[in-house]
Coordinates of C-alpha atoms in Angstrom, one line a residue:
Chain A
M1 CA -37.6 45.4 15.4
N2 CA -39.0 42.3 17.1
A3 CA -42.2 42.4 15.0
V4 CA -40.4 41.5 11.7
P5 CA -39.2 38.0 12.5
A6 CA -42.5 37.2 14.3
Q7 CA -44.6 38.0 11.2
H8 CA -42.0 36.3 9.1
A9 CA -42.5 33.0 10.9
S10 CA -46.3 33.1 10.8
R11 CA -46.5 33.5 7.1
P12 CA -47.5 30.3 5.2
A13 CA -45.4 30.7 2.0
F14 CA -42.3 31.1 4.0
R15 CA -39.6 30.6 1.3
K16 CA -41.1 32.9 -1.4
L17 CA -41.9 35.7 1.0
S18 CA -38.5 35.6 2.7
T19 CA -36.8 36.2 -0.7
Q20 CA -39.1 39.2 -1.2
E21 CA -38.4 40.4 2.3
F22 CA -34.8 40.0 1.7
L23 CA -35.0 42.0 -1.5
E24 CA -37.0 44.7 0.3
A25 CA -34.5 44.8 3.2
R26 CA -31.6 45.0 0.7
F27 CA -33.2 47.8 -1.2
A28 CA -33.9 49.7 2.1
L29 CA -30.4 49.3 3.3
T30 CA -29.1 50.7 0.0
L31 CA -31.3 53.7 0.5
I32 CA -30.2 54.4 4.1
V33 CA -26.5 53.9 3.7
P34 CA -25.6 57.4 2.4
A35 CA -27.4 59.1 5.3
V36 CA -26.0 56.8 7.9
L37 CA -22.5 57.3 6.5
A38 CA -22.9 61.1 6.6
I39 CA -24.0 60.9 10.2
T40 CA -21.4 58.4 11.3
L41 CA -18.4 60.1 9.6
V42 CA -19.3 63.7 10.5
A43 CA -20.9 63.3 13.9
F44 CA -20.0 60.0 15.6
Y45 CA -16.5 59.5 14.4
P46 CA -15.5 63.1 15.5
L47 CA -17.2 62.5 18.8
A48 CA -14.9 59.5 19.4
H49 CA -12.0 61.6 18.2
A50 CA -12.9 64.3 20.6
F51 CA -12.9 61.8 23.4
W52 CA -9.4 60.7 22.3
L53 CA -8.2 64.3 22.2
S54 CA -9.6 64.9 25.7
L55 CA -7.1 62.4 27.1
W56 CA -4.2 64.5 26.1
K57 CA -2.6 67.8 27.0
I58 CA -2.6 69.7 23.7
N59 CA -1.6 73.3 23.4
L60 CA -1.6 74.8 19.9
R61 CA -0.4 78.2 21.0
F62 CA 3.2 77.3 20.0
A63 CA 4.0 75.1 17.1
N64 CA 5.4 71.7 17.7
T65 CA 4.5 71.5 21.4
P66 CA 4.4 67.8 22.1
W67 CA 1.2 66.2 23.3
V68 CA 1.3 64.8 26.8
F69 CA -0.9 61.8 27.7
L70 CA -3.0 62.6 30.8
G71 CA -5.6 59.8 30.8
F72 CA -8.6 61.3 32.6
G73 CA -6.5 64.2 34.0
N74 CA -8.5 66.9 32.1
Y75 CA -11.8 65.6 33.5
L76 CA -10.4 65.4 37.0
D77 CA -9.1 69.0 36.8
T78 CA -12.5 70.3 35.6
L79 CA -14.5 68.4 38.2
T80 CA -12.2 69.1 41.2
D81 CA -10.8 72.6 40.5
D82 CA -12.5 74.7 37.9
P83 CA -14.6 77.6 39.3
R84 CA -15.2 78.9 35.8
W85 CA -16.8 75.6 34.8
L86 CA -19.1 75.6 37.9
N87 CA -20.0 79.2 37.0
A88 CA -20.8 78.2 33.4
L89 CA -23.0 75.3 34.8
R90 CA -24.8 77.8 37.1
V91 CA -25.3 80.3 34.3
T92 CA -26.6 77.6 31.9
G93 CA -28.9 76.2 34.6
T94 CA -30.3 79.6 35.4
I95 CA -31.0 80.3 31.8
A96 CA -32.6 76.9 31.3
V97 CA -35.0 77.2 34.2
S98 CA -36.0 80.8 33.7
S99 CA -36.1 80.8 29.9
L100 CA -38.1 77.5 29.7
T101 CA -40.6 78.6 32.4
A102 CA -41.2 81.9 30.6
E103 CA -41.5 80.6 27.1
F104 CA -43.8 77.7 28.1
I105 CA -46.2 80.0 29.9
L106 CA -46.1 82.5 27.1
G107 CA -46.1 79.8 24.4
M108 CA -49.2 78.2 26.0
V109 CA -51.0 81.6 25.9
F110 CA -50.0 82.1 22.3
A111 CA -51.1 78.6 21.4
L112 CA -54.5 79.0 23.1
V113 CA -55.0 82.2 21.0
M114 CA -53.7 80.8 17.8
N115 CA -55.8 77.6 18.2
R116 CA -59.0 79.6 17.8
A117 CA -60.5 80.5 14.5
F118 CA -60.4 84.2 13.8
R119 CA -59.8 86.6 11.0
G120 CA -56.2 87.5 10.5
R121 CA -54.8 84.2 11.5
G122 CA -52.3 84.5 8.6
L123 CA -51.0 87.7 10.0
V124 CA -50.4 86.2 13.4
R125 CA -48.7 83.2 11.8
V126 CA -46.3 85.5 9.9
A127 CA -45.6 87.6 13.0
V128 CA -44.8 84.5 15.0
L129 CA -42.6 82.9 12.4
I130 CA -40.4 86.0 12.1
P131 CA -38.6 85.6 15.4
W132 CA -38.3 81.9 14.8
A133 CA -36.7 82.3 11.3
L134 CA -34.3 85.1 12.3
T135 CA -30.7 84.1 12.7
T136 CA -29.8 84.2 16.4
V137 CA -26.8 86.4 16.0
V138 CA -28.9 88.9 14.0
S139 CA -31.5 89.0 16.9
A140 CA -28.5 89.4 19.3
R141 CA -27.5 92.5 17.3
M142 CA -31.0 93.8 17.3
W143 CA -31.2 93.5 21.1
Q144 CA -27.9 95.2 21.5
V145 CA -29.3 98.2 19.9
I146 CA -32.5 98.0 21.9
Y147 CA -30.8 97.5 25.3
H148 CA -28.2 100.3 24.8
A149 CA -27.6 102.1 28.1
T150 CA -28.0 105.6 26.8
Y151 CA -29.8 105.6 23.5
G152 CA -31.6 102.2 23.6
V153 CA -35.4 102.2 23.1
F154 CA -35.9 99.7 25.9
N155 CA -34.8 102.3 28.4
R156 CA -36.9 105.0 26.8
L157 CA -40.0 102.8 26.7
L158 CA -39.7 101.6 30.3
F159 CA -39.0 105.2 31.4
D160 CA -41.9 106.6 29.5
L161 CA -44.2 104.0 31.0
G162 CA -42.9 104.9 34.5
I163 CA -41.5 101.4 35.1
I164 CA -38.0 102.6 35.7
E165 CA -36.9 105.9 37.2
A166 CA -33.4 106.0 35.6
Y167 CA -31.9 104.4 32.5
K168 CA -30.3 101.0 33.2
P169 CA -27.2 99.5 31.6
W170 CA -29.1 96.3 30.7
I171 CA -26.3 94.3 29.1
I172 CA -23.2 95.6 30.9
S173 CA -24.5 95.3 34.5
P174 CA -23.7 92.1 36.5
I175 CA -27.3 92.0 37.8
F176 CA -29.4 92.7 34.7
T177 CA -27.4 91.1 32.0
I178 CA -28.4 87.5 32.4
W179 CA -32.1 88.5 32.6
A180 CA -31.8 90.7 29.5
M181 CA -30.3 87.7 27.7
V182 CA -33.1 85.4 28.9
W183 CA -35.6 88.0 27.7
A184 CA -34.0 88.0 24.2
D185 CA -33.9 84.2 24.2
V186 CA -37.6 84.0 25.3
W187 CA -38.6 86.4 22.5
K188 CA -36.9 84.3 19.9
T189 CA -38.0 80.8 21.0
T190 CA -41.5 81.3 22.3
P191 CA -42.9 81.2 18.7
F192 CA -41.4 77.7 18.2
V193 CA -43.0 76.5 21.4
A194 CA -46.3 78.1 20.6
L195 CA -46.4 76.5 17.1
L196 CA -45.7 73.0 18.5
L197 CA -48.3 73.4 21.2
T198 CA -50.9 74.7 18.7
A199 CA -50.2 71.6 16.5
G200 CA -50.6 69.4 19.6
M201 CA -53.9 71.1 20.5
Q202 CA -55.3 70.6 17.0
M203 CA -54.9 66.8 17.5
I204 CA -57.2 66.8 20.6
P205 CA -60.6 65.6 19.4
G206 CA -63.3 68.3 19.6
E207 CA -65.9 65.9 21.0
L208 CA -64.0 65.9 24.3
Y209 CA -64.7 69.7 24.7
E210 CA -68.3 69.3 23.6
A211 CA -68.9 66.5 26.1
A212 CA -67.2 68.7 28.8
A213 CA -69.4 71.6 27.9
I214 CA -72.5 69.4 28.3
D215 CA -71.3 68.4 31.7
G216 CA -71.0 72.1 32.5
A217 CA -67.2 72.3 32.8
T218 CA -65.8 75.8 32.9
G219 CA -63.0 77.0 30.6
W220 CA -60.5 76.6 33.4
D221 CA -61.7 73.0 33.9
R222 CA -61.5 72.2 30.2
F223 CA -57.9 73.5 30.1
W224 CA -56.6 71.5 33.2
R225 CA -58.7 68.3 32.6
I226 CA -58.5 68.0 28.8
T227 CA -56.0 70.3 27.1
F228 CA -53.1 70.1 29.5
P229 CA -53.1 66.3 30.1
L230 CA -53.5 65.5 26.4
L231 CA -50.8 68.0 25.5
R232 CA -48.3 66.4 27.8
P233 CA -46.5 64.4 25.1
T234 CA -46.1 67.5 22.9
L235 CA -45.0 69.6 25.9
L236 CA -42.3 67.0 26.8
V237 CA -40.9 66.9 23.3
A238 CA -40.8 70.7 23.0
M239 CA -39.2 71.0 26.5
L240 CA -36.6 68.4 25.7
F241 CA -35.5 70.2 22.5
R242 CA -35.5 73.6 24.2
M243 CA -33.6 72.3 27.1
I244 CA -30.9 70.9 24.8
D245 CA -30.8 74.1 22.9
V246 CA -29.9 76.0 26.1
F247 CA -27.0 73.7 26.7
R248 CA -25.9 74.3 23.1
M249 CA -26.4 78.1 23.5
L250 CA -23.4 80.0 22.3
D251 CA -24.3 82.4 19.5
L252 CA -26.6 84.6 21.7
P253 CA -24.1 85.3 24.5
I254 CA -21.1 85.5 22.2
V255 CA -22.6 88.4 20.3
L256 CA -25.0 90.1 22.8
T257 CA -22.7 90.1 25.9
G258 CA -19.5 88.3 25.0
G259 CA -20.2 86.2 28.0
G260 CA -19.8 89.2 30.3
P261 CA -19.6 91.3 32.2
G262 CA -16.8 89.1 33.6
Q263 CA -18.3 85.6 33.2
A264 CA -21.8 86.6 34.2
T265 CA -23.3 85.2 31.0
E266 CA -20.7 82.6 30.0
T267 CA -22.7 79.5 29.1
L268 CA -21.3 75.9 29.1
S269 CA -20.8 75.9 25.3
L270 CA -19.3 79.4 25.3
Y271 CA -16.7 78.5 28.0
T272 CA -15.8 75.3 26.1
Y273 CA -15.4 77.2 22.9
R274 CA -13.1 79.7 24.5
V275 CA -10.9 77.0 26.1
I276 CA -10.5 75.5 22.6
F277 CA -10.2 78.5 20.4
T278 CA -9.0 81.3 22.6
D279 CA -6.7 79.4 25.0
L280 CA -6.0 76.9 22.2
K281 CA -6.1 74.1 24.8
F282 CA -7.5 71.4 22.5
G283 CA -7.2 68.6 25.1
A284 CA -8.8 70.3 28.0
G285 CA -11.4 71.9 25.7
S286 CA -12.3 68.5 24.2
A287 CA -12.8 67.2 27.7
L288 CA -15.2 70.0 28.4
A289 CA -17.0 69.3 25.1
V290 CA -17.4 65.6 25.9
M291 CA -18.8 66.6 29.3
T292 CA -21.3 68.9 27.7
F293 CA -22.3 66.1 25.5
L294 CA -22.8 63.8 28.5
V295 CA -24.9 66.4 30.3
I296 CA -27.2 66.6 27.2
L297 CA -27.3 62.8 27.1
C298 CA -28.5 62.7 30.7
I299 CA -31.2 65.3 30.0
A300 CA -32.4 63.3 27.0
F301 CA -32.4 60.1 29.0
V302 CA -34.5 61.7 31.8
F303 CA -37.0 63.1 29.3
I304 CA -37.3 60.1 27.1
K305 CA -36.9 57.2 29.5
V306 CA -38.2 58.6 32.8
L307 CA -40.8 61.1 31.7
G308 CA -41.7 59.2 28.5
A309 CA -41.3 62.0 25.9
P310 CA -42.5 60.4 22.6
V311 CA -39.6 61.4 20.3
A312 CA -39.4 59.8 16.9
G313 CA -37.1 56.8 17.2
S314 CA -37.4 56.5 21.0
E315 CA -39.9 53.6 20.8
A316 CA -40.4 50.6 18.5
E317 CA -42.2 51.5 15.3
D318 CA -43.5 48.8 13.0
R319 CA -44.3 50.2 9.6
Chain B
M1 CA -62.8 74.6 19.3
G2 CA -63.8 78.2 20.2
S3 CA -65.8 79.0 17.0
S4 CA -68.6 76.6 17.8
R5 CA -69.4 78.1 21.2
R6 CA -71.2 81.4 21.8
V7 CA -68.6 84.1 22.2
R8 CA -69.3 86.9 24.6
P9 CA -68.3 90.5 23.6
V10 CA -65.9 90.8 26.6
Q11 CA -64.2 87.6 25.6
A12 CA -64.0 88.7 22.0
L13 CA -62.5 92.0 23.0
L14 CA -59.9 90.2 25.2
M15 CA -59.0 87.9 22.4
H16 CA -58.4 90.7 20.0
L17 CA -56.3 92.5 22.5
L18 CA -54.2 89.3 23.0
I19 CA -53.8 88.9 19.3
A20 CA -52.6 92.5 19.0
V21 CA -50.2 92.0 21.9
I22 CA -48.8 88.8 20.3
I23 CA -48.2 90.6 17.0
I24 CA -46.6 93.6 18.6
W25 CA -44.4 91.5 20.8
C26 CA -43.1 89.4 17.9
L27 CA -42.5 92.3 15.5
A28 CA -41.3 95.1 17.9
P29 CA -37.6 94.3 18.0
F30 CA -37.6 93.8 14.2
Y31 CA -39.5 97.0 13.7
W32 CA -37.0 98.9 16.0
T33 CA -34.0 97.6 14.0
V34 CA -35.6 98.8 10.8
I35 CA -36.2 102.3 12.4
T36 CA -32.6 102.4 13.6
S37 CA -31.3 101.6 10.1
L38 CA -33.3 104.4 8.6
K39 CA -32.2 107.1 11.0
Q40 CA -29.6 109.8 10.3
A41 CA -26.2 108.8 11.7
N42 CA -26.2 111.4 14.5
A43 CA -29.9 110.9 15.3
I44 CA -29.1 107.4 16.6
Y45 CA -27.1 108.8 19.4
Y46 CA -29.8 111.0 20.8
S47 CA -30.7 110.3 24.4
P48 CA -33.5 109.8 25.0
T49 CA -33.9 108.1 21.6
T50 CA -36.6 109.1 19.2
Y51 CA -39.4 106.7 18.3
L52 CA -39.4 107.6 14.6
P53 CA -36.7 108.3 12.0
N54 CA -36.9 112.0 11.2
P55 CA -35.8 112.6 8.6
V56 CA -35.6 109.2 7.0
D57 CA -32.0 108.6 5.8
L58 CA -30.9 105.7 3.6
A59 CA -27.1 106.4 4.2
S60 CA -26.6 103.3 6.4
W61 CA -28.3 101.1 3.8
I62 CA -26.3 102.5 0.9
K63 CA -23.1 101.9 2.8
V64 CA -23.9 98.4 3.8
V65 CA -25.3 97.2 0.5
N66 CA -22.3 98.6 -1.4
L67 CA -19.8 96.9 0.9
P68 CA -18.1 94.1 -1.1
R69 CA -17.4 91.9 1.9
F70 CA -21.1 92.1 2.8
Q71 CA -22.2 91.2 -0.7
G72 CA -19.7 88.4 -0.6
A73 CA -21.1 87.1 2.7
L74 CA -24.7 87.0 1.3
L75 CA -23.4 85.1 -1.8
N76 CA -21.4 82.7 0.4
S77 CA -24.4 82.0 2.5
T78 CA -26.6 81.4 -0.5
I79 CA -24.2 79.0 -2.1
I80 CA -23.6 77.1 1.2
A81 CA -27.3 76.9 2.3
S82 CA -28.4 75.8 -1.2
S83 CA -25.8 73.1 -1.4
V84 CA -26.6 71.8 2.1
T85 CA -30.3 71.8 1.2
V86 CA -29.8 69.9 -2.0
V87 CA -27.4 67.3 -0.6
S88 CA -29.4 66.8 2.6
L89 CA -32.6 66.4 0.7
T90 CA -31.1 63.8 -1.6
L91 CA -29.7 61.7 1.2
G92 CA -32.6 62.3 3.5
S93 CA -35.4 61.5 1.1
L94 CA -33.8 58.1 0.3
C95 CA -33.5 57.3 4.0
A96 CA -37.0 58.7 4.9
Y97 CA -38.6 56.6 2.2
A98 CA -37.0 53.4 3.5
I99 CA -38.1 54.3 7.1
A100 CA -41.7 55.2 6.0
R101 CA -42.4 52.4 3.6
L102 CA -40.0 49.5 3.7
R103 CA -39.4 46.7 6.3
F104 CA -35.8 46.1 7.2
P105 CA -33.9 44.9 10.2
G106 CA -32.2 47.6 12.3
K107 CA -34.8 50.3 11.5
N108 CA -34.8 51.4 15.2
I109 CA -31.1 51.7 15.2
V110 CA -31.2 54.1 12.3
L111 CA -34.0 56.1 14.1
A112 CA -31.9 56.2 17.3
L113 CA -28.9 57.4 15.3
V114 CA -30.9 60.2 13.7
L115 CA -32.4 61.1 17.1
A116 CA -28.9 61.2 18.7
V117 CA -27.6 63.6 16.0
S118 CA -30.5 65.9 16.4
M119 CA -29.4 66.4 20.0
F120 CA -25.7 66.6 19.3
P121 CA -24.1 69.8 20.5
G122 CA -21.9 71.1 17.7
I123 CA -19.4 72.1 20.4
A124 CA -18.8 68.4 21.1
I125 CA -17.1 67.8 17.8
I126 CA -15.7 71.2 17.0
S127 CA -12.1 70.4 18.1
P128 CA -11.6 67.2 16.1
L129 CA -13.3 68.7 13.0
Y130 CA -11.1 71.7 13.2
L131 CA -7.9 69.6 13.3
Q132 CA -9.2 67.3 10.6
F133 CA -10.2 70.2 8.2
R134 CA -6.9 71.9 8.9
D135 CA -5.0 68.7 7.9
W136 CA -7.2 68.4 4.7
E137 CA -6.7 72.1 4.0
L138 CA -10.4 72.7 4.1
I139 CA -10.2 75.8 6.3
N140 CA -11.7 78.7 4.4
N141 CA -13.2 76.2 1.9
K142 CA -17.0 76.0 1.6
L143 CA -16.8 72.2 1.9
A144 CA -15.9 72.6 5.6
L145 CA -19.4 74.1 6.1
I146 CA -21.3 72.0 3.7
L147 CA -20.2 68.6 5.2
P148 CA -21.3 69.3 8.8
G149 CA -24.2 71.3 7.5
V150 CA -25.6 68.2 5.7
T151 CA -25.1 66.0 8.7
F152 CA -26.8 68.3 11.2
T153 CA -29.8 69.1 8.9
L154 CA -30.4 65.4 8.2
P155 CA -32.5 64.7 11.3
V156 CA -35.0 67.4 10.5
C157 CA -35.0 66.3 6.9
I158 CA -35.5 62.6 7.6
W159 CA -38.3 63.3 10.2
T160 CA -40.2 65.7 8.1
L161 CA -40.0 63.6 5.0
T162 CA -40.9 60.4 6.8
A163 CA -44.1 62.1 8.1
F164 CA -44.9 63.2 4.5
F165 CA -44.1 59.8 2.9
R166 CA -46.4 58.1 5.5
D167 CA -49.3 60.2 4.5
L168 CA -49.1 59.2 0.8
P169 CA -51.6 56.4 -0.2
R170 CA -49.9 53.1 -0.3
E171 CA -52.2 51.8 -3.1
L172 CA -50.4 53.9 -5.7
E173 CA -47.1 52.1 -5.1
E174 CA -48.8 48.7 -5.1
A175 CA -50.4 49.6 -8.4
A176 CA -47.1 50.6 -9.8
Y177 CA -45.6 47.2 -8.8
V178 CA -48.5 45.4 -10.4
D179 CA -47.8 47.3 -13.6
G180 CA -44.3 45.9 -13.5
A181 CA -42.4 49.0 -12.3
S182 CA -39.1 48.3 -10.4
R183 CA -38.6 49.7 -6.9
I184 CA -36.4 52.5 -8.2
Q185 CA -38.9 53.4 -10.9
T186 CA -41.6 53.5 -8.3
F187 CA -39.6 55.8 -6.1
T188 CA -38.5 58.2 -8.7
Q189 CA -41.6 58.2 -10.9
V190 CA -44.6 57.6 -8.6
I191 CA -43.5 58.7 -5.1
G192 CA -41.2 61.5 -6.2
P193 CA -43.9 63.6 -7.9
L194 CA -46.4 62.9 -5.2
A195 CA -44.0 63.9 -2.4
A196 CA -42.9 67.1 -4.2
P197 CA -44.9 69.4 -1.9
G198 CA -43.5 67.7 1.2
V199 CA -40.0 67.8 -0.3
F200 CA -40.4 71.5 -1.1
T201 CA -41.6 72.3 2.5
T202 CA -38.6 70.4 3.9
A203 CA -36.3 72.3 1.6
I204 CA -37.4 75.6 3.1
L205 CA -36.8 74.4 6.6
L206 CA -33.4 73.1 5.7
F207 CA -32.4 76.3 3.9
I208 CA -33.4 78.4 6.9
A209 CA -31.5 76.1 9.3
S210 CA -28.3 76.2 7.3
W211 CA -28.5 79.9 6.5
N212 CA -28.6 80.5 10.3
E213 CA -25.7 78.1 11.2
F214 CA -23.2 80.0 13.2
L215 CA -20.8 77.8 15.2
F216 CA -19.1 76.0 12.3
A217 CA -19.2 79.1 10.1
R218 CA -17.4 81.2 12.7
T219 CA -14.8 78.5 13.3
F220 CA -13.9 77.1 9.9
M221 CA -13.9 80.4 8.0
S222 CA -11.3 83.0 8.9
K223 CA -10.8 85.0 5.6
V224 CA -13.1 88.0 5.3
E225 CA -14.1 87.0 1.8
E226 CA -15.2 83.6 3.0
L227 CA -17.5 84.6 5.9
T228 CA -21.1 83.7 5.8
A229 CA -23.8 86.3 6.4
P230 CA -24.5 85.5 10.2
V231 CA -20.8 85.7 11.0
A232 CA -20.3 88.9 8.9
V233 CA -23.2 90.5 10.9
A234 CA -21.8 89.2 14.2
Q235 CA -18.4 90.7 13.5
F236 CA -19.6 93.8 11.6
E237 CA -18.2 97.0 13.0
G238 CA -19.2 99.3 10.2
A239 CA -18.0 100.3 6.8
D240 CA -15.3 102.7 8.0
I241 CA -13.1 102.8 11.1
A242 CA -15.2 104.9 13.4
A243 CA -14.9 106.2 16.9
V244 CA -18.5 105.3 17.8
T245 CA -20.2 102.0 17.0
P246 CA -22.2 102.6 13.8
W247 CA -25.5 101.1 15.0
G248 CA -27.3 102.3 11.9
E249 CA -25.1 100.3 9.6
I250 CA -25.2 97.3 12.0
S251 CA -29.0 97.5 11.9
A252 CA -29.1 97.7 8.2
A253 CA -26.8 94.7 7.9
A254 CA -28.9 92.7 10.3
I255 CA -32.1 93.5 8.4
A256 CA -30.4 92.8 5.0
T257 CA -29.4 89.3 6.0
T258 CA -32.9 88.7 7.2
I259 CA -34.7 89.7 4.1
P260 CA -34.3 86.4 2.3
L261 CA -35.8 84.6 5.4
V262 CA -38.6 87.1 5.8
I263 CA -39.6 86.6 2.1
L264 CA -39.6 82.8 2.7
V265 CA -41.8 83.2 5.7
L266 CA -44.2 85.6 3.9
V267 CA -44.6 83.3 0.9
F268 CA -44.5 79.9 2.5
Q269 CA -46.0 80.5 6.0
R270 CA -48.5 77.6 5.9
R271 CA -45.9 75.1 4.6
I272 CA -43.4 76.1 7.2
V273 CA -45.8 75.6 10.0
A274 CA -46.9 72.3 8.6
G275 CA -43.3 71.1 8.1
L276 CA -42.1 72.4 11.4
T277 CA -44.7 70.4 13.3
A278 CA -44.9 67.3 11.1
G279 CA -41.7 65.8 12.4
A280 CA -42.0 66.8 16.0
V281 CA -45.7 66.1 16.8
K282 CA -46.9 62.6 15.8
G283 CA -50.5 62.2 14.7

């Protein structure tokens, strides 16, 4: 932003150019207005509206129940006395940590393979794109069939391989369910991570590896001294988006487990959704929604400002 | 990187093994769903389950494909995803062109807005949108999905297109100006045709994203005939009222809604990968 006036002042034919610059800026603003309007009216205005709703006690269960102004009462209630919210935070945090760890390790392995030249690359690309393109609820349905306690193939396979001695109720047991869900999530999202990491690897100049080979570096050295550090920006961006996705996660638990058993897999977004549309508490639910938004904002802040994730728009661009 | 070095046979074998594992891992759940959809109704309930459908039975498929509410859901999804794609591309390409090529004050504010929306949890605005759409009588109206669909696909649209526009040679536009073309003419007649491959790639990404949208679709559509495909699959309990869950029909429904996406992936795999990474990884 600062670059524009600076260049402006240093130009000799100031008056003529400034008219041209004015015309260019006016044309640019005309082009961006529709998109900015769409974003403002359907995202930012409703967010402000959600904040307004969160200050009230609103129950739509019975018609004509009057709204009661609570100020920050809904927020205080959640923060001081809401075990279900704490549970949802814990569930979401558990998924975030385990899911991200698994998909970044696997994604890195995938990427290292996909980054090599070999016959049948196209086949791998198609295979990897299919979990990515699938609708999450459709994949949830698929995993329901796979995980079934008596006629699921997951049980049969593990049993045949001798890994388990008896069939397990993967998605109705309080112990296994969250891990079964993490596994399904890792399956669906690893391809996305792998594709981003592959793209990142392809931007690393080949000379670096050649130089390292001349210096006698092992494959392990090359990975930790060249690939990994140069991949850091890509890793951060991918992690940021995956992290945010976990905090938005609702479709997988709603279909695969219904958040159960009990509330064992009730994520932050699913809990919020239920307060709004099952309990019909629009005020309290909006407060939860605003808090979910704030959590995501904090995550984004840490990734972009503290860790320096190079997300488009996070830094000044002069072009 | 690897191709230039000498590859030892053990390494090569390991690589091929890894490639096979990756392909199997990615396709196995999909494969299993296809198998389940092709089994005889009672064969699905064998325990232990059988690895192959024997005999192959198309009954589940015939039931699902002939179900009017399922056909309707596929049609609804097609209409909504296409509308979102067209509108989002129109708004997004104008905005992306301005970001990629023109100088104007406040560009970083626009970029920050777009970034913020890309991180927006849909859940944060679902309550006010619901009340608003109820007041405007848009519940069970496709507009209730098209409006937020456009907004939430715009970030991907703008990023991907900005990356594509930046890669176009600047000289062509300058030549057009010299020839006396106006800015709008330059955009529609010079940039437009050149950017067509990029626009097309972006269109595929947007179509997949809006086809898969679930939160708004589940909330703003309550009538059976207005459901989108993902919601119909999520709520699908079979063609008839049955005592046992009809996993065969559910599997067939899941695969049927995925077929359009699989076709897109098969045909446009290169473009999808290029588009997916263009916006996220900066060169």
